[in-house]
Structure formats: C-alpha cells, structure tokens
mmCIF file of C-alpha atoms and ligand atoms in Angstrom:
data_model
loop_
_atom_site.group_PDB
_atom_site.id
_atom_site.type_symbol
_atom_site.label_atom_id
_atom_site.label_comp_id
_atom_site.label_asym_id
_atom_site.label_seq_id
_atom_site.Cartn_x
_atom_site.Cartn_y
_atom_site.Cartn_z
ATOM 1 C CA UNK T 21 28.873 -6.501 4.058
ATOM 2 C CA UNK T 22 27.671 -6.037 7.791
ATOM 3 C CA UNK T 23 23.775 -7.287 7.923
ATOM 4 C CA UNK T 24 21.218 -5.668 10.260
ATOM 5 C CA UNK T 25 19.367 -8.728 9.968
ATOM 6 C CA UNK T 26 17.177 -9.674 12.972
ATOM 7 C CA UNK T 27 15.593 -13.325 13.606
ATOM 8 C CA UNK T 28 12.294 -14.095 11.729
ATOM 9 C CA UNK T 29 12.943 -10.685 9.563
ATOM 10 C CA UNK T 30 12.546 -10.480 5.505
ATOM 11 C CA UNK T 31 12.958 -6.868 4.964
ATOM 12 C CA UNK T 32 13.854 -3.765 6.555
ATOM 13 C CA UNK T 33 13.507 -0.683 5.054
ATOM 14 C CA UNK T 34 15.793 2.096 5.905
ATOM 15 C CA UNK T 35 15.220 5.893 5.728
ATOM 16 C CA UNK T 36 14.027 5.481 1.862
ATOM 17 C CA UNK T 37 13.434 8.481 -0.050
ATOM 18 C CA UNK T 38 12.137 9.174 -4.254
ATOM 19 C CA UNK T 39 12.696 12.776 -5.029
ATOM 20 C CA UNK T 40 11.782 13.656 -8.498
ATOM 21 C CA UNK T 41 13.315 16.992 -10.094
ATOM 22 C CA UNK T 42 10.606 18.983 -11.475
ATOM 23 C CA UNK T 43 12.151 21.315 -14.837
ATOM 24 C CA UNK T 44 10.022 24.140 -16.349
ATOM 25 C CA UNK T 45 11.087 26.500 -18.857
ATOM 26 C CA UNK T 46 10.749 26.205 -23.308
ATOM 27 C CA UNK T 47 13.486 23.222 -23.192
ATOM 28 C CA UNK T 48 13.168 22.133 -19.231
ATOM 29 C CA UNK T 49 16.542 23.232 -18.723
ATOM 30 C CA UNK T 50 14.756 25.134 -15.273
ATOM 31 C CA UNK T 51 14.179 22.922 -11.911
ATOM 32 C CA UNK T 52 11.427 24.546 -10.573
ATOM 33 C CA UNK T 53 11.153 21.905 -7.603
ATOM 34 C CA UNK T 54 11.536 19.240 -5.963
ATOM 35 C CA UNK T 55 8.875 16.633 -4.980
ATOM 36 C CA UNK T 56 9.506 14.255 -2.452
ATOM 37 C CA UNK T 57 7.414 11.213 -3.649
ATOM 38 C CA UNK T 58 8.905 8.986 -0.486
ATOM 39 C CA UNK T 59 11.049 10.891 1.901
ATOM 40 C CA UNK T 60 12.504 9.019 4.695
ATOM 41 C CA UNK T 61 10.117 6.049 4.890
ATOM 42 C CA UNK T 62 11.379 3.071 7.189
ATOM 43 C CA UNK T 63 9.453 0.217 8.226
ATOM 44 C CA UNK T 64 10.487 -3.566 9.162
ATOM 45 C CA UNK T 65 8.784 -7.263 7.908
ATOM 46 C CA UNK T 66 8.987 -10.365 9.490
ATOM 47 C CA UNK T 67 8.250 -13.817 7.209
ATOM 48 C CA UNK T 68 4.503 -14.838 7.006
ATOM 49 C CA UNK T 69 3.111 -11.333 8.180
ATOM 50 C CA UNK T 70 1.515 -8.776 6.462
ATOM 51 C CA UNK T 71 2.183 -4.886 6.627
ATOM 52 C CA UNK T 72 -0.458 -2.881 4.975
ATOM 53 C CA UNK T 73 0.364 0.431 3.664
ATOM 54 C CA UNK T 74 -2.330 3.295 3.502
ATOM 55 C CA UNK T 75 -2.978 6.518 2.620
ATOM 56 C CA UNK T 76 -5.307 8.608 0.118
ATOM 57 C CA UNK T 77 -3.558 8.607 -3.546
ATOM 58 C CA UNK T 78 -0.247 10.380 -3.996
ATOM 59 C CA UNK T 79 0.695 9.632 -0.710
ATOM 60 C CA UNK T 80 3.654 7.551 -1.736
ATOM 61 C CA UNK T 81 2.634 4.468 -0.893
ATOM 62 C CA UNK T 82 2.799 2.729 -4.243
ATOM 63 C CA UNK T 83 6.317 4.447 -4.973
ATOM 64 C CA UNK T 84 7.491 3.093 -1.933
ATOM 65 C CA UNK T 85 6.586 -0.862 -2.727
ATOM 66 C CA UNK T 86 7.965 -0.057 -6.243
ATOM 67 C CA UNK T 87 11.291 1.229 -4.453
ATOM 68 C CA UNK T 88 11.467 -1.876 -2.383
ATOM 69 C CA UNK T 89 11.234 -4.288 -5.351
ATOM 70 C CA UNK T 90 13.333 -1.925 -6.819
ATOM 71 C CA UNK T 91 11.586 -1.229 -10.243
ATOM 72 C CA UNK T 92 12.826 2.475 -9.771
ATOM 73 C CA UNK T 93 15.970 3.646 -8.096
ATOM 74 C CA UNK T 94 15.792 5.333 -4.919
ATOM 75 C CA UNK T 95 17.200 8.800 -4.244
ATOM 76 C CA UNK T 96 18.357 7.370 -0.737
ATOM 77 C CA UNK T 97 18.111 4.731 2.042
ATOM 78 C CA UNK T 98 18.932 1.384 1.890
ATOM 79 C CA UNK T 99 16.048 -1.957 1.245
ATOM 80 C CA UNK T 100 17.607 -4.616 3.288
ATOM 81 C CA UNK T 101 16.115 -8.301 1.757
ATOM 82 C CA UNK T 102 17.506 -11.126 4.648
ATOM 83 C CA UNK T 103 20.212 -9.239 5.363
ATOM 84 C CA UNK T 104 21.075 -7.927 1.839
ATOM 85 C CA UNK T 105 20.909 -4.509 0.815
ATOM 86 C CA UNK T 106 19.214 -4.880 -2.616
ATOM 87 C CA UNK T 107 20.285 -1.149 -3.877
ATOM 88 C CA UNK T 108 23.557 -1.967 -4.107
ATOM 89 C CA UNK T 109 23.085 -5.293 -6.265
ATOM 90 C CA UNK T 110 23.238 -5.106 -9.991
ATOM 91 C CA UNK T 111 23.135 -8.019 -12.512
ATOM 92 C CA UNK T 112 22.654 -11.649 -11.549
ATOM 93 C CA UNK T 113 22.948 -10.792 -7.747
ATOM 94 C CA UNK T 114 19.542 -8.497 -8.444
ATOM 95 C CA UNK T 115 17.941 -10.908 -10.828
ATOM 96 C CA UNK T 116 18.353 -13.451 -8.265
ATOM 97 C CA UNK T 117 16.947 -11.622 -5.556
ATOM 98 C CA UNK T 118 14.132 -10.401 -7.810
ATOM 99 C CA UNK T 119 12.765 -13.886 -8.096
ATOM 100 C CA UNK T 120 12.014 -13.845 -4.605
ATOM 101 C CA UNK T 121 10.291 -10.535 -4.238
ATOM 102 C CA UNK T 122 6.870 -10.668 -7.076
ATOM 103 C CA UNK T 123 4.126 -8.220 -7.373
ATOM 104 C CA UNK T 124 0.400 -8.148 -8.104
ATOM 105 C CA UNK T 125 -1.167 -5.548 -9.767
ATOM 106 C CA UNK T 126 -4.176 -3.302 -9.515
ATOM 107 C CA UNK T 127 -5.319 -3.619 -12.699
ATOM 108 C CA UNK T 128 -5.655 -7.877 -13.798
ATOM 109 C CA UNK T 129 -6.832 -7.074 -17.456
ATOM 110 C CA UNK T 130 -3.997 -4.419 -17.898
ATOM 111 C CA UNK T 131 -1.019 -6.412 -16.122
ATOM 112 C CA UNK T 132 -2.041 -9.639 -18.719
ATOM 113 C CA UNK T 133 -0.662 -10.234 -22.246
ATOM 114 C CA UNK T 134 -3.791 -10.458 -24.476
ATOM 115 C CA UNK T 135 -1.927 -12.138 -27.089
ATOM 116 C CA UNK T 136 -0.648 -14.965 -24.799
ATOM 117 C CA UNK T 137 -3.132 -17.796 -23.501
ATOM 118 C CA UNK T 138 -2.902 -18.365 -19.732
ATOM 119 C CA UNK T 139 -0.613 -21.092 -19.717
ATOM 120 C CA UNK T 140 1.609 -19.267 -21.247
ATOM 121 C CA UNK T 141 1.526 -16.396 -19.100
ATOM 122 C CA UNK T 142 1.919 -18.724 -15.990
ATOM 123 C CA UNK T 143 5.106 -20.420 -18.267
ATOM 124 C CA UNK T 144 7.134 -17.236 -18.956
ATOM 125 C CA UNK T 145 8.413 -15.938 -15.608
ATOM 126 C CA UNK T 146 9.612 -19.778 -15.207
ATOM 127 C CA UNK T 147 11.420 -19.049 -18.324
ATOM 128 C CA UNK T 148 13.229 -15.903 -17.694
ATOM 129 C CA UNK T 149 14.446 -17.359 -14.624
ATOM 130 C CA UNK T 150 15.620 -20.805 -16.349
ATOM 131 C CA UNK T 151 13.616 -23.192 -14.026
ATOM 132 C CA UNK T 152 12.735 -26.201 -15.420
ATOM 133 C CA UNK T 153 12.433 -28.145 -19.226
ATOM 134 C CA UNK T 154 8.793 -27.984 -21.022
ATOM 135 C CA UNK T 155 7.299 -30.444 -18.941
ATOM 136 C CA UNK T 156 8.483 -29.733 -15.397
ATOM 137 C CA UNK T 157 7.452 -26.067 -16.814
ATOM 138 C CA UNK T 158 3.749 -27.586 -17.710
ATOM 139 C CA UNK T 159 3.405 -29.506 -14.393
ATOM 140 C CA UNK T 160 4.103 -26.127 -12.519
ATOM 141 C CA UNK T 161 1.009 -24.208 -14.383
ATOM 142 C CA UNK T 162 -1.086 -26.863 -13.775
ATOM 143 C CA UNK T 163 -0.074 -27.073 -10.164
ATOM 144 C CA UNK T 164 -0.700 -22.763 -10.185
ATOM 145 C CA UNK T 165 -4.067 -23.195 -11.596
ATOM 146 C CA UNK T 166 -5.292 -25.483 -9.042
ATOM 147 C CA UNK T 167 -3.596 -23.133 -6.264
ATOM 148 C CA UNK T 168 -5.732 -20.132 -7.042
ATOM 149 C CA UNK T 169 -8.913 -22.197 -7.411
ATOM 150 C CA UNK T 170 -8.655 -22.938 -11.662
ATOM 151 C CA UNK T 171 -8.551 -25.273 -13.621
ATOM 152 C CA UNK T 172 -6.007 -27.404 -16.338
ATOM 153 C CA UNK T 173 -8.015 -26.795 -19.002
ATOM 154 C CA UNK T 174 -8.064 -22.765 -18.625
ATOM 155 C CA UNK T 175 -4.485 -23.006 -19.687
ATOM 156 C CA UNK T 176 -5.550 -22.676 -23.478
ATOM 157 C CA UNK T 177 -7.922 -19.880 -22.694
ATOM 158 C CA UNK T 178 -6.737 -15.908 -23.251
ATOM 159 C CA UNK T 179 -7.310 -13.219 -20.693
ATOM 160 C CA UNK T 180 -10.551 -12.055 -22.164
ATOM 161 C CA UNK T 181 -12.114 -15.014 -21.449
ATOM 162 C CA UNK T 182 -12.031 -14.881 -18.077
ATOM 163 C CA UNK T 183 -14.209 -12.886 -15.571
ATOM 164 C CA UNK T 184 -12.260 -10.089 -13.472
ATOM 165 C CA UNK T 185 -11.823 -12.229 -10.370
ATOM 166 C CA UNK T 186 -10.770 -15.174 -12.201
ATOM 167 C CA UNK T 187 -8.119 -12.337 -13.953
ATOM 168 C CA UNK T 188 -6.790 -11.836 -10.793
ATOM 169 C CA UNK T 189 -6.646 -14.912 -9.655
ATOM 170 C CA UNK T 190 -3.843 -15.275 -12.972
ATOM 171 C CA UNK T 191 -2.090 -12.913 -11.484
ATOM 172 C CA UNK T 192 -1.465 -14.313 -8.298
ATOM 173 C CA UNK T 193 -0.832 -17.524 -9.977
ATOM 174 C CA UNK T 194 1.987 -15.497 -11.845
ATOM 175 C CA UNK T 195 3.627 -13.954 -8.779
ATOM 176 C CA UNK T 196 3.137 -17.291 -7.516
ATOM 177 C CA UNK T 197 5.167 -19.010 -10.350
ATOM 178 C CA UNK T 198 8.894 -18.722 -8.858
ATOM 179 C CA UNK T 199 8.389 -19.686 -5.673
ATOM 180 C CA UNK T 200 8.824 -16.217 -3.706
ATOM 181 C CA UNK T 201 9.344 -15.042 -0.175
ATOM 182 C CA UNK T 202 7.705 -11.438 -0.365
ATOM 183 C CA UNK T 203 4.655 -10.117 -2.703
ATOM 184 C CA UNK T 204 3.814 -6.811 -3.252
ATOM 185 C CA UNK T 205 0.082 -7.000 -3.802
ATOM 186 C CA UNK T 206 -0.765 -3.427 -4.862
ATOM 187 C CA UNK T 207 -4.360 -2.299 -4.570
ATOM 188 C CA UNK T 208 -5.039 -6.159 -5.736
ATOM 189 C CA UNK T 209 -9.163 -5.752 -5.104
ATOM 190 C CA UNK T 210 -9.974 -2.069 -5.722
ATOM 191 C CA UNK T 211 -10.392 -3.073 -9.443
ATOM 192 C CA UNK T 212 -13.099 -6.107 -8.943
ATOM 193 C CA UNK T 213 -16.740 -5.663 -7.571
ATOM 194 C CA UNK T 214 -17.308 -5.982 -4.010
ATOM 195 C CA UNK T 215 -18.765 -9.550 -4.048
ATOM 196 C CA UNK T 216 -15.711 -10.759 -5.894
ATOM 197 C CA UNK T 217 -13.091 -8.666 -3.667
ATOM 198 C CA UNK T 218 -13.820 -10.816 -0.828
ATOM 199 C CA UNK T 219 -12.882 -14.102 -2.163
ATOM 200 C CA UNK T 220 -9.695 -12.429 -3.968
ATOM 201 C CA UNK T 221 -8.559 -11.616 -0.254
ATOM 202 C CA UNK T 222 -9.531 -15.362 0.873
ATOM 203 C CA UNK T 223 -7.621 -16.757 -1.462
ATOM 204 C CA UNK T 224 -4.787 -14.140 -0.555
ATOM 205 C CA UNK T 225 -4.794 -15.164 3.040
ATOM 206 C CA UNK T 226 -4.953 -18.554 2.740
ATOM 207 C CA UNK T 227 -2.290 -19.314 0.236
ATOM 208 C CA UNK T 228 -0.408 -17.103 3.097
ATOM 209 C CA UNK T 229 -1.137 -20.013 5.268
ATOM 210 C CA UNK T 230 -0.151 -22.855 3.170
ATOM 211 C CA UNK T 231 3.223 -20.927 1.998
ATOM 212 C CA UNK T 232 4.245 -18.926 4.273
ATOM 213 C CA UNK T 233 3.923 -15.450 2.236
ATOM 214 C CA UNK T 234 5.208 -12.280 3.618
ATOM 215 C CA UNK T 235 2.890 -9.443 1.959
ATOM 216 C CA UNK T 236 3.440 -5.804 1.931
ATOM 217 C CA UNK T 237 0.156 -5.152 1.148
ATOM 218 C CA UNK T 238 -0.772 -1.340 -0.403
ATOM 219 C CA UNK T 239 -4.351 -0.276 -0.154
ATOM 220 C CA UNK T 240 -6.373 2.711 0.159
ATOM 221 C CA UNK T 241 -9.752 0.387 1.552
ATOM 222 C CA UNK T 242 -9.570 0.436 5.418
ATOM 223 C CA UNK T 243 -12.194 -2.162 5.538
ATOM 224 C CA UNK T 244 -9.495 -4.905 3.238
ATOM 225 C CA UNK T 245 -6.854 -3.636 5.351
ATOM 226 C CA UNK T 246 -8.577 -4.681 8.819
ATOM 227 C CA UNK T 247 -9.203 -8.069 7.634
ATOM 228 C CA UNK T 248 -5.957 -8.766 5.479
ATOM 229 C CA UNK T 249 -3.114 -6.999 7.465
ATOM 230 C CA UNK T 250 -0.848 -7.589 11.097
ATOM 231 C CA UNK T 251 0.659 -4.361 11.317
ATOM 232 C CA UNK T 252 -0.707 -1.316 9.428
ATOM 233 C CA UNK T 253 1.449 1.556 7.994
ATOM 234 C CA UNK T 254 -0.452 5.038 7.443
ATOM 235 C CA UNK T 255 1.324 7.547 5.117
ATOM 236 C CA UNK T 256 0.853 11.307 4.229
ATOM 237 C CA UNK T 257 2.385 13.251 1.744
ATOM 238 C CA UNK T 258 5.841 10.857 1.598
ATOM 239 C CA UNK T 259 6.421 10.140 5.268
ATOM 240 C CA UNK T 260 4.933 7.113 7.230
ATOM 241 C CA UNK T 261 3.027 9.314 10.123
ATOM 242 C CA UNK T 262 1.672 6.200 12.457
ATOM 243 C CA UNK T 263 2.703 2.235 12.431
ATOM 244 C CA UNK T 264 1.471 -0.431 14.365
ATOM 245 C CA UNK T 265 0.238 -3.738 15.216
ATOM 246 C CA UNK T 266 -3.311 -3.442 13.241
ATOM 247 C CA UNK T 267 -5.631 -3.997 16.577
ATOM 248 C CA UNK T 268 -4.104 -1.294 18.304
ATOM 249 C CA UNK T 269 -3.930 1.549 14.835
ATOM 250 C CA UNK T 270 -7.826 0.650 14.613
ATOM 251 C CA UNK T 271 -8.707 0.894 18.330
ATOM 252 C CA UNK T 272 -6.313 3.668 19.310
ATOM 253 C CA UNK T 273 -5.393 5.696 16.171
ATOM 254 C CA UNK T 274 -3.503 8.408 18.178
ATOM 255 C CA UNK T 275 -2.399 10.614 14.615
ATOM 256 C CA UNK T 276 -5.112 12.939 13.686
ATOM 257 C CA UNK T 277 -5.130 11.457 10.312
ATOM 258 C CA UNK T 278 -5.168 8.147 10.645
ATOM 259 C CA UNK T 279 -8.324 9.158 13.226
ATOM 260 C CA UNK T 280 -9.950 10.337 9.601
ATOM 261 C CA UNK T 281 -9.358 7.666 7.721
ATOM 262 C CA UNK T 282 -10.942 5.103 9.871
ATOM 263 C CA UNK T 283 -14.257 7.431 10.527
ATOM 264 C CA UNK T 284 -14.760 7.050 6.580
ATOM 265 C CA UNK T 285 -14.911 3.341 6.984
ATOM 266 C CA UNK T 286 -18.605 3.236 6.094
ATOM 267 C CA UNK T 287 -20.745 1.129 8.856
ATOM 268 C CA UNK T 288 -22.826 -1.582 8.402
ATOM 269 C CA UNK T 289 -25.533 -0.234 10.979
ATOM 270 C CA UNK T 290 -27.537 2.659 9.639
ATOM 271 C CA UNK T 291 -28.859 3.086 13.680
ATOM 272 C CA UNK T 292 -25.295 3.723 14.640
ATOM 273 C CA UNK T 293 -24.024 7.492 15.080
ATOM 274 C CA UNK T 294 -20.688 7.971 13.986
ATOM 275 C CA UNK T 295 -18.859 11.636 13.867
ATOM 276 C CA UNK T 296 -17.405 11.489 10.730
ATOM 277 C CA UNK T 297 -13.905 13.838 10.347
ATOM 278 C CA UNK T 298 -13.607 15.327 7.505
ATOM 279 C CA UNK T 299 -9.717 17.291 7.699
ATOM 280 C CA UNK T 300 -9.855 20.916 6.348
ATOM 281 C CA UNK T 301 -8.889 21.934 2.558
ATOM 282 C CA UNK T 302 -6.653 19.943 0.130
ATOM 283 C CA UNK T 303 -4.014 17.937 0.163
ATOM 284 C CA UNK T 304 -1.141 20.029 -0.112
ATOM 285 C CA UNK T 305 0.965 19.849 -3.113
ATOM 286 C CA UNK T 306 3.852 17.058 -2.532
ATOM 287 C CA UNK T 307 6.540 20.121 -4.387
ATOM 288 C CA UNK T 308 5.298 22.132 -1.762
ATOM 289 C CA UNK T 309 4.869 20.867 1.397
ATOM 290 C CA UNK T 310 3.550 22.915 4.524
ATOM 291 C CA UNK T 311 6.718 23.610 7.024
ATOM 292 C CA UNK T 312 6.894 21.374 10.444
ATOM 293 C CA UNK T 313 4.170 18.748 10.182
ATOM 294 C CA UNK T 314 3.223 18.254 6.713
ATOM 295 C CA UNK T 315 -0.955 17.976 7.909
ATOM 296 C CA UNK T 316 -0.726 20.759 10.032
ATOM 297 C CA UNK T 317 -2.487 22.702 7.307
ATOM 298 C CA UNK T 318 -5.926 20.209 7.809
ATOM 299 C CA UNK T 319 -5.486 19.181 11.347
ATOM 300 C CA UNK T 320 -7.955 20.752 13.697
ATOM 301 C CA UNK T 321 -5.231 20.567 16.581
ATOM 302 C CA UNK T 322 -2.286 22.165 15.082
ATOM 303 C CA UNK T 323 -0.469 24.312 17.425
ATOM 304 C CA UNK T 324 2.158 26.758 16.797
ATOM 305 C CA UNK T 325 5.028 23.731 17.407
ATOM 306 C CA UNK T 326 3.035 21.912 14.869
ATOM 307 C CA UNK T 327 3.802 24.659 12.168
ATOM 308 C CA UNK T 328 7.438 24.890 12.694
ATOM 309 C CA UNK T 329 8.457 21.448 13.624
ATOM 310 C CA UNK T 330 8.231 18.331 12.083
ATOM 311 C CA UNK T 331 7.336 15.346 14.737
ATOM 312 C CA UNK T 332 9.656 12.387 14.613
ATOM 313 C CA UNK T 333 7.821 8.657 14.789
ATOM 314 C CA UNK T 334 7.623 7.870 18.813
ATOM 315 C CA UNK T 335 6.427 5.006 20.526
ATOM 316 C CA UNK T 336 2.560 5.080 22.101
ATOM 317 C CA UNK T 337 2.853 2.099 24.309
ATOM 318 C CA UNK T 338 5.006 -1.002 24.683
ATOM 319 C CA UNK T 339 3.550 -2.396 21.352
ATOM 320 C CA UNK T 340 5.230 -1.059 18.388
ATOM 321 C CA UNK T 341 2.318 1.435 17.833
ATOM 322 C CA UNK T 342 4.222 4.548 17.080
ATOM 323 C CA UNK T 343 3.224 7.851 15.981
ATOM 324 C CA UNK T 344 4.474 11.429 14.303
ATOM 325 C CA UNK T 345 2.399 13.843 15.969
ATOM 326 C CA UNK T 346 3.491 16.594 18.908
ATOM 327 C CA UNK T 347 0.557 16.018 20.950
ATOM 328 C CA UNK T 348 -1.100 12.485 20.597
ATOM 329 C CA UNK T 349 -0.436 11.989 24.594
ATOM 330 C CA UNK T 350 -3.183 15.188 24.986
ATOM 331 C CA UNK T 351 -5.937 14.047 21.902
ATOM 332 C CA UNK T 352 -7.969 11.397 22.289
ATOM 333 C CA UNK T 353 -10.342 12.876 24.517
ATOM 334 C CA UNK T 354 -10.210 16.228 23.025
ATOM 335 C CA UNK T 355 -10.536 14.427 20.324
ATOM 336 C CA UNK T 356 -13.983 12.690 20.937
ATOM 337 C CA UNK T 357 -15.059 16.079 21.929
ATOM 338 C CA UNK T 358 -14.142 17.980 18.727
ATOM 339 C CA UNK T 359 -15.196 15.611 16.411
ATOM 340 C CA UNK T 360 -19.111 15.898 18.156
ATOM 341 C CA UNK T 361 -18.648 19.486 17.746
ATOM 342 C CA UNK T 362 -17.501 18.925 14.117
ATOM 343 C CA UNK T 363 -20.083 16.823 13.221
ATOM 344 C CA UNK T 364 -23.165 19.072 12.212
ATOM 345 C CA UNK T 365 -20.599 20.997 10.074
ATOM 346 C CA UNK T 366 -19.455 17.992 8.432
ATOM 347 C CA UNK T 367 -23.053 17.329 7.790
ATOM 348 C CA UNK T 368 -23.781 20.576 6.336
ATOM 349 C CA UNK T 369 -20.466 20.968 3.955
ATOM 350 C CA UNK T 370 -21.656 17.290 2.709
ATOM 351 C CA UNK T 371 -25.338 18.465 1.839
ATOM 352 C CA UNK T 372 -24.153 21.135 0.001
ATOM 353 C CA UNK T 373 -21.375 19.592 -2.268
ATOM 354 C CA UNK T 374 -24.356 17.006 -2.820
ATOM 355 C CA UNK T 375 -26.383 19.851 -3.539
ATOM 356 C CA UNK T 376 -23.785 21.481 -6.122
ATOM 357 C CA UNK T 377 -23.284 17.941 -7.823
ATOM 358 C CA UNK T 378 -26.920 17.929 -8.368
ATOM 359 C CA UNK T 379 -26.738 21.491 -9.893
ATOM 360 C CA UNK T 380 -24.595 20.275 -12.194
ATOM 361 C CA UNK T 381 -21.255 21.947 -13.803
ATOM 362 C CA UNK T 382 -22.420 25.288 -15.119
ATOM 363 C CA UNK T 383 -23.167 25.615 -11.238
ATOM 364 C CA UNK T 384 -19.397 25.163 -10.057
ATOM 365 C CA UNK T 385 -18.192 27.385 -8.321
HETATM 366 FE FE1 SF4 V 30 -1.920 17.792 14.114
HETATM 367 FE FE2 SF4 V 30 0.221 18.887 15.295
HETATM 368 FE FE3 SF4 V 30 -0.181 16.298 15.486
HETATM 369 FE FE4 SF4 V 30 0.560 17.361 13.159
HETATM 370 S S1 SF4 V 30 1.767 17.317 15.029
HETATM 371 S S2 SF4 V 30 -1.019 15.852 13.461
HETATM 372 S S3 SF4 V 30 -0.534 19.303 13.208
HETATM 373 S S4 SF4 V 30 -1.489 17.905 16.316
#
C-alpha cells in the first residue's frame, strides 16, 4: 500500500465526502435528492497540534470527525491514519487502529452509562481492547482519575453524582483509557456553564502537553477555538471554505464568512465599536445548494463569477492560510468599508427581531 505519509503527520484527510440519499414517496421507493453532508473536505494533522473545525450547525463539521474515526462510512475520499488508509481496513486491522483514535462527546450525562459506577466506565474500554488483568485494569482508573483532576474514591460513585464538569472530566478520562494518538473532542464545553468551560479546556490543553495529544477539535464557540486550537478549519454547507494557522484566520480572515463569524465573537469592552456582519437570509438547504459558491446567496460581494463558479481553496500568503473565495485579493478594504455601511442596518434588523420576540408568537410574522 503506497503511504502519503509526511514527517511529524497523524492524519490526512483526502477529498472526503457523506452524501445521504433522500427517498419520498408512500413506501420511499422515490430519491428526491441528494444532500451532501461532507463533500470534498481535505485537511492535514501533525502529532501534538490541534485543528479546530467551525461552522454554524449542519455545516458538516461533526459528520466529518465522525467520518474520520470512521463511525459512518464515507461516500468517498480516503482518511489516511500514519500512513494507513483507515477506509479500507475491516476487522482487527480497524479495531486496532480504533484504539488509537477516541472521542469526547458533547453531551457528558448522555455519553455515560447510568447504571455503571465510574470505575467501571473508566474499566470497560480497557476490556474490549484486552489490556490488562483486574488489577493492572484498577491501577489504570486510578491513574485516569488523578489525570483529569479526581479522585480514587469517585470510582464507586455513578454519573449522577457528579457535577457537569466533573462529568466531563469522565469522559476524557475514558478517551484517555487506551492510550491514544488522536481525540476527537466534539463540542466538549458547549454543554457546561461558562465558569466550568474554562477549566474543561485547561485540563484539555494541558494533558496535550504531558501526552502529546493530537486533537481535531469541533466547535461552533470562536472564543474556545482561539484559545484551544493551532490551525483553524471554517466550513459551510459541506466544504472547508478557509484553513489556516489560527493567528493568521483571526487577524486576516480573507473568506467573507469566516469575516462573520469572528464579528459575533462578543467583546469584553462595552466602549469598543465593532461592525457586526450579519450575512443575508438563511442558510441554504444542504439538498439544495446555490450553484458556484455555495454563500454566494448571503455574501454582500458576490459577483456574477461567484454565481456560476465554485472557488477552489488557494493559498493567501506563504503560511498555509488558504481560502475558497474569487475575490479575497480585492476585500479587505472594501470590506472594512461595507461592513460601516452595514452596520446601522444590522442595528435596526436586530431591534426589530428583539422587538417581535417581545411581541410574542401570535405576532410572528
Ligand atoms: Fe462571496 Fe464570491 Fe467570495 Fe463566494 S466567491 S465568498 S460569493 S465574494
């Protein structure tokens, strides 16, 4: 098997696509679409760094670390783990490889047994992958405990006994349990309260530190991502439309979307004027997507190119930063100068939505 392997790299993704068949009709015997959940995603990870992938919900971004830890099939591509391409493994080969590739979950209370204690939780993914005899087994929880900051004795305790944080905190431990190379920590703070969410991500980074974690790291929280990732990976409706080394995707977005994404990031200085872009109508249906580029529909800077052909990722400088868009070499200025001009507008669609809310339902519309 030829291996595209570079040094220092874990995984590299290659042109991955989910495309669900969508039947209608009185026994669904009709496809009425197609939607293209992931379509053509590729991205690369080196050991110890973290790629964060964002994008508002249904944007793919979730079916796309599911695809790489391959808990569904994909419709194409390849997911190559050092130097193997795991979509072609089946059996012990893909059990094997699984150990080394874990997941956190959104949702601590959901993702725990509440008929198992916690040591027992910790114990079982030791157990499906035959490691150890009942004590080395023991020693190992207790050692996971104390890694994510609990301790021995909570081993006995169930997952209703424990605050939300401290839930989370069990399932890192869990991912944790089999020693692994890559975790897929999806949305693994939007659950807790923002004083908690903080020391969730501490604990994240440093058991990075101390074990030399890769994370692909799925988030819809600009403000996590900043602080958590290296490189940053915005998608839209399926397709990755701007990568880069974080510093330079938060200081120079040059795609119009990731531009409103970070001017949502909410500031900490009420003094401080910031235009806030707000893109135009809905998202557009993921069965349906517009023609040429998919955003054209809510960019304020769509030209007629825009609406016929769809922009490949190109470089933006020497730094990995890449971008989909026609025209990012002509925006940022025009840019700045829209978004004052879009401003008062924003302002005024945002009173009145408030306005509606306060109405109240038999108001809508
Ligand atoms: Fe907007 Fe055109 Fe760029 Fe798409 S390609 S983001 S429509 S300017």
């Amino acid at each position: 098997m030829s291996t595209p392997r570079k040094d220092g790299l874990l995984l590299e993704v290659v042109d991955l696509a989910k495309h669900y068949k969508v039947n209608t009709g009185l026994v669904f015997s009709r496809t009425a679409g197609t939607v293209k959940a992931v379509d053509g995603v590729a991205f690369q990870l080196k050991r110890g760094e973290t790629l964060a992938l964002v994008g508002e919900s249904g944007c793919g971004k979730s079916t796309t670390a599911r695809l790489v830890l391959r808990l569904i099939e994909p419709s194409a591509g390849q997911v190559w783990f050092e130097g193997r391409d795991i979509t072609t493994l089946g059996g012990s080969e893909l059990r094997a490889m699984r150990r080394r590739m874990q997941i956190v979950f959104q949702d601590p209370f959901a993702s725990l047994n509440p008929r198992m204690t916690v040591g027992a939780i910790l114990e079982e993914p030791l157990k499906v992958h035959g490691i150890g005899d009942a004590d080395t087994r023991a020693k190992r929880v207790e050692e996971l405990l104390g890694l994510v900051g609990l301790a021995p004795y909570h081993a006995k305790r169930y997952p209703h006994e424990f605050s939300g944080g401290q839930r989370q905190r069990i399932g890192i431990a869990r991912a944790l349990a089999v020693e692994p190379d890559l975790v897929v920590c999806d949305e693994p703070v939007s659950a807790l309260d923002v004083s908690i969410q903080a020391q969730v991500v501490n604990l994240l980074k440093d058991l990075q530190a101390r074990l030399g974690l890769s994370y692909l790291f799925i988030a819809h929280d600009l403000a996590v991502v900043k602080h958590m990732a290296d490189r940053v990976a915005v998608m839209y409706l399926g397709r990755i439309v701007e990568i880069g080394p974080k510093d330079a995707v938060f200081a120079t977005p040059r795609h119009p979307y990731t531009r409103t994404l970070l001017s949502a990031i909410p500031r900490p200085d009420p003094h401080r004027e910031t235009a806030r872009q707000i893109p135009g109508g809905d998202v557009p249906s993921p069965m349906n997507p517009p023609p040429g580029c998919h955003f054209h529909t809510r960019c304020a800077f769509a030209s007629e190119l825009c609406r016929t052909q769809s922009p490949a990722l190109r470089p933006t400088d020497a730094s990995g930063h890449m971008a989909a868009c026609h025209h990012f070499e002509t925006l940022p200025d025009v840019v700045v100068e829209r978004d004052r001009a879009q401003a008062p507008a924003a302002a005024k669609r945002l009173a009145l939505y408030a306005e509606r809310r306060a109405r109240g339902p038999a108001s809508a519309g």
